[in-house]
PDB file of C-alpha atoms in Angstrom:
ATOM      1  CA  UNK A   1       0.000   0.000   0.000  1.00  0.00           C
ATOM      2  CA  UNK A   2       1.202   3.240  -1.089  1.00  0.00           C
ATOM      3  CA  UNK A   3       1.817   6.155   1.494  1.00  0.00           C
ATOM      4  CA  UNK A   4       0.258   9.622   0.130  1.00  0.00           C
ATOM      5  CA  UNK A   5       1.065  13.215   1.096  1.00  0.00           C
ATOM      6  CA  UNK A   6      -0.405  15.855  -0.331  1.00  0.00           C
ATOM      7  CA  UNK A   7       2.361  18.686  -0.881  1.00  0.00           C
ATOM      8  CA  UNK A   8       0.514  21.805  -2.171  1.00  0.00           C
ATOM      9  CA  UNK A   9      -3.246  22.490  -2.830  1.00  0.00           C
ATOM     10  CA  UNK A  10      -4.327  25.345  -4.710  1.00  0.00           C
ATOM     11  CA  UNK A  11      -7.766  26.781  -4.692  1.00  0.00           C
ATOM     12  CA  UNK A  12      -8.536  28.405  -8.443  1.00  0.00           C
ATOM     13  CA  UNK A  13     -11.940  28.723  -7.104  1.00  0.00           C
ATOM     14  CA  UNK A  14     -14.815  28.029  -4.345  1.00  0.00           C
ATOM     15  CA  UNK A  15     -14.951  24.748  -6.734  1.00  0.00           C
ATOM     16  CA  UNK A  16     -11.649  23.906  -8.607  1.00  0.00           C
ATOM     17  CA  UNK A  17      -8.601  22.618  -6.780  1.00  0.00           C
ATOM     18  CA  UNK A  18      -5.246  21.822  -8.146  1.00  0.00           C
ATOM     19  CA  UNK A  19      -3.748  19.355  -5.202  1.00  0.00           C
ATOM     20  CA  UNK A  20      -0.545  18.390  -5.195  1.00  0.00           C
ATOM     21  CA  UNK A  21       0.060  14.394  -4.188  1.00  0.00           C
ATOM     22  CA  UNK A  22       3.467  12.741  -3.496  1.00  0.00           C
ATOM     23  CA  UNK A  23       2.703   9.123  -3.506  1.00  0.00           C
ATOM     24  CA  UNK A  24       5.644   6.373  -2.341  1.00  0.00           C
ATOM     25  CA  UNK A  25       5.613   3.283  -1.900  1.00  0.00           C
ATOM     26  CA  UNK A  26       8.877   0.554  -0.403  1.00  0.00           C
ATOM     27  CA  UNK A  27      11.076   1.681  -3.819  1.00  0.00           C
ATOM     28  CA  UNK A  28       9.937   4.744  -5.554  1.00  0.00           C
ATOM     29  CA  UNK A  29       8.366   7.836  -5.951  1.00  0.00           C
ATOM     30  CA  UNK A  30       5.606   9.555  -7.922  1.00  0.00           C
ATOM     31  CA  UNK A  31       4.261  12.617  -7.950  1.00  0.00           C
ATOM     32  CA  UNK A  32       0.810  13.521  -9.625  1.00  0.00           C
ATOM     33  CA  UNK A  33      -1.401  16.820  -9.905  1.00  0.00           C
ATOM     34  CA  UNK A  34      -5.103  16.254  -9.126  1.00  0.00           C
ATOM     35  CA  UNK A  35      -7.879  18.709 -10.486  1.00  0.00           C
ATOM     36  CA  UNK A  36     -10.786  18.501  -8.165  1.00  0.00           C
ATOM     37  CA  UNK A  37     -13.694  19.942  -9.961  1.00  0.00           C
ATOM     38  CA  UNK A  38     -16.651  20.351  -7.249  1.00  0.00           C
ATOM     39  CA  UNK A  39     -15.731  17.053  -5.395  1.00  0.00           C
ATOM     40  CA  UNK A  40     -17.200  15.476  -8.506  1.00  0.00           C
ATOM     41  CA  UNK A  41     -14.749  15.016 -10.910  1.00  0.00           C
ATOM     42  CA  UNK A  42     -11.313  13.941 -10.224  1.00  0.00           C
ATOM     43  CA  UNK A  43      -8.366  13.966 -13.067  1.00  0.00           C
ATOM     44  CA  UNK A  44      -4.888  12.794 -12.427  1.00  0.00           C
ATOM     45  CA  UNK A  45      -1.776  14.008 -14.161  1.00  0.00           C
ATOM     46  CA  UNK A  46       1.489  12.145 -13.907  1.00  0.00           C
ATOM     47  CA  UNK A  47       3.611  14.759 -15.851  1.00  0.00           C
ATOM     48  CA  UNK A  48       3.826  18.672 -16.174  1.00  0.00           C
ATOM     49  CA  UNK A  49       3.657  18.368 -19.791  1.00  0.00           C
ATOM     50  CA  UNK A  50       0.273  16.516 -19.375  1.00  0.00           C
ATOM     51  CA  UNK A  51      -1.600  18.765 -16.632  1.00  0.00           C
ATOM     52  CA  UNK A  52      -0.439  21.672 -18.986  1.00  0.00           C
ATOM     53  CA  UNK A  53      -1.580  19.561 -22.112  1.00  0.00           C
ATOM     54  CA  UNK A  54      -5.401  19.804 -20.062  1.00  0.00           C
ATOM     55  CA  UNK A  55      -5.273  23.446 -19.460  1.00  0.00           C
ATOM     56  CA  UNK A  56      -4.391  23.972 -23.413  1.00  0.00           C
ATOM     57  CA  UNK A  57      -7.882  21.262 -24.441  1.00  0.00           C
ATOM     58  CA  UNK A  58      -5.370  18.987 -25.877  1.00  0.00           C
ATOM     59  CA  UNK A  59      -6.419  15.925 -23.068  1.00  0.00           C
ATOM     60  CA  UNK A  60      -8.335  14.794 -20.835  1.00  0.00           C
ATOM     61  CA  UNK A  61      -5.696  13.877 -17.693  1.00  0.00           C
ATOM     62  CA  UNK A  62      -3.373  10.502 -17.783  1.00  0.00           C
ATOM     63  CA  UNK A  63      -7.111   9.171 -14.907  1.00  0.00           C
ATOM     64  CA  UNK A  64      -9.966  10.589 -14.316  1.00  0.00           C
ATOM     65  CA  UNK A  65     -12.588   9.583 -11.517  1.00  0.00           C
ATOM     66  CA  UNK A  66     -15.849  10.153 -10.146  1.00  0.00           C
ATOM     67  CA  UNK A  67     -15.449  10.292  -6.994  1.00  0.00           C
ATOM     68  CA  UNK A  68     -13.155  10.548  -4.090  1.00  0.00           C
ATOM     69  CA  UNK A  69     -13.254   7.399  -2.479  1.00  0.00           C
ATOM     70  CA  UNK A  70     -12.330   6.067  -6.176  1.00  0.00           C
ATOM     71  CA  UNK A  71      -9.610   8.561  -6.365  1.00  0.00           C
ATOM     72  CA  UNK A  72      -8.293   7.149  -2.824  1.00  0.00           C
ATOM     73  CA  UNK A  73      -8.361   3.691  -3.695  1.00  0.00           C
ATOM     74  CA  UNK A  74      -6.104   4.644  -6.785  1.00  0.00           C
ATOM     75  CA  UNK A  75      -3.645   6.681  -4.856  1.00  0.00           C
ATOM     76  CA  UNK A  76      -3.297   3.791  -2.454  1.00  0.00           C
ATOM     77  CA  UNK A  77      -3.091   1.082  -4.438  1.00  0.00           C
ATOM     78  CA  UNK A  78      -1.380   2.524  -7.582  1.00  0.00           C
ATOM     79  CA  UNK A  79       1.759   0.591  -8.778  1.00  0.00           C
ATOM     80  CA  UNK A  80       4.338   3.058  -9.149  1.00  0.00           C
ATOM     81  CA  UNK A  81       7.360   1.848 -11.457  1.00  0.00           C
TER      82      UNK A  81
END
């Protein structure tokens, strides 16, 4: 099981969150950007290049999820190589 931290969180409005999650597990490290639309909508980016892909329309985030007891279960059990 993974061991999460969230690093930064960033409040764009009443609504939109940019958080900023270190996840490790025994061996390695990962760190991802989560937009948190409305507690709603969840989308994971595991790159810079692909949270700022998002922002310019050109994707939709590396995961996205529904809600945040999805999003937890990812974060925790997420296989980080």
């Amino acid at each position: 099981m993974n061991q999460i931290d969230q690093t930064n969180c960033e409040y764009l409005t009443a609504n939109k969150t940019i958080e900023t999650i270190q996840i490790s597990s025994d061996e390695y490290e990962l760190v991802v950007r989560v937009f948190n639309y409305k507690g709603v909508s969840f989308r994971v980016f595991n790159s810079v290049l692909s949270f700022e892909g998002f922002w310019k329309g050109l994707n939709d985030g590396d995961y996205h999820f529904n809600s945040e007891k999805e999003l937890d279960h990812w974060l925790r059990t997420f296989t980080i190589n």
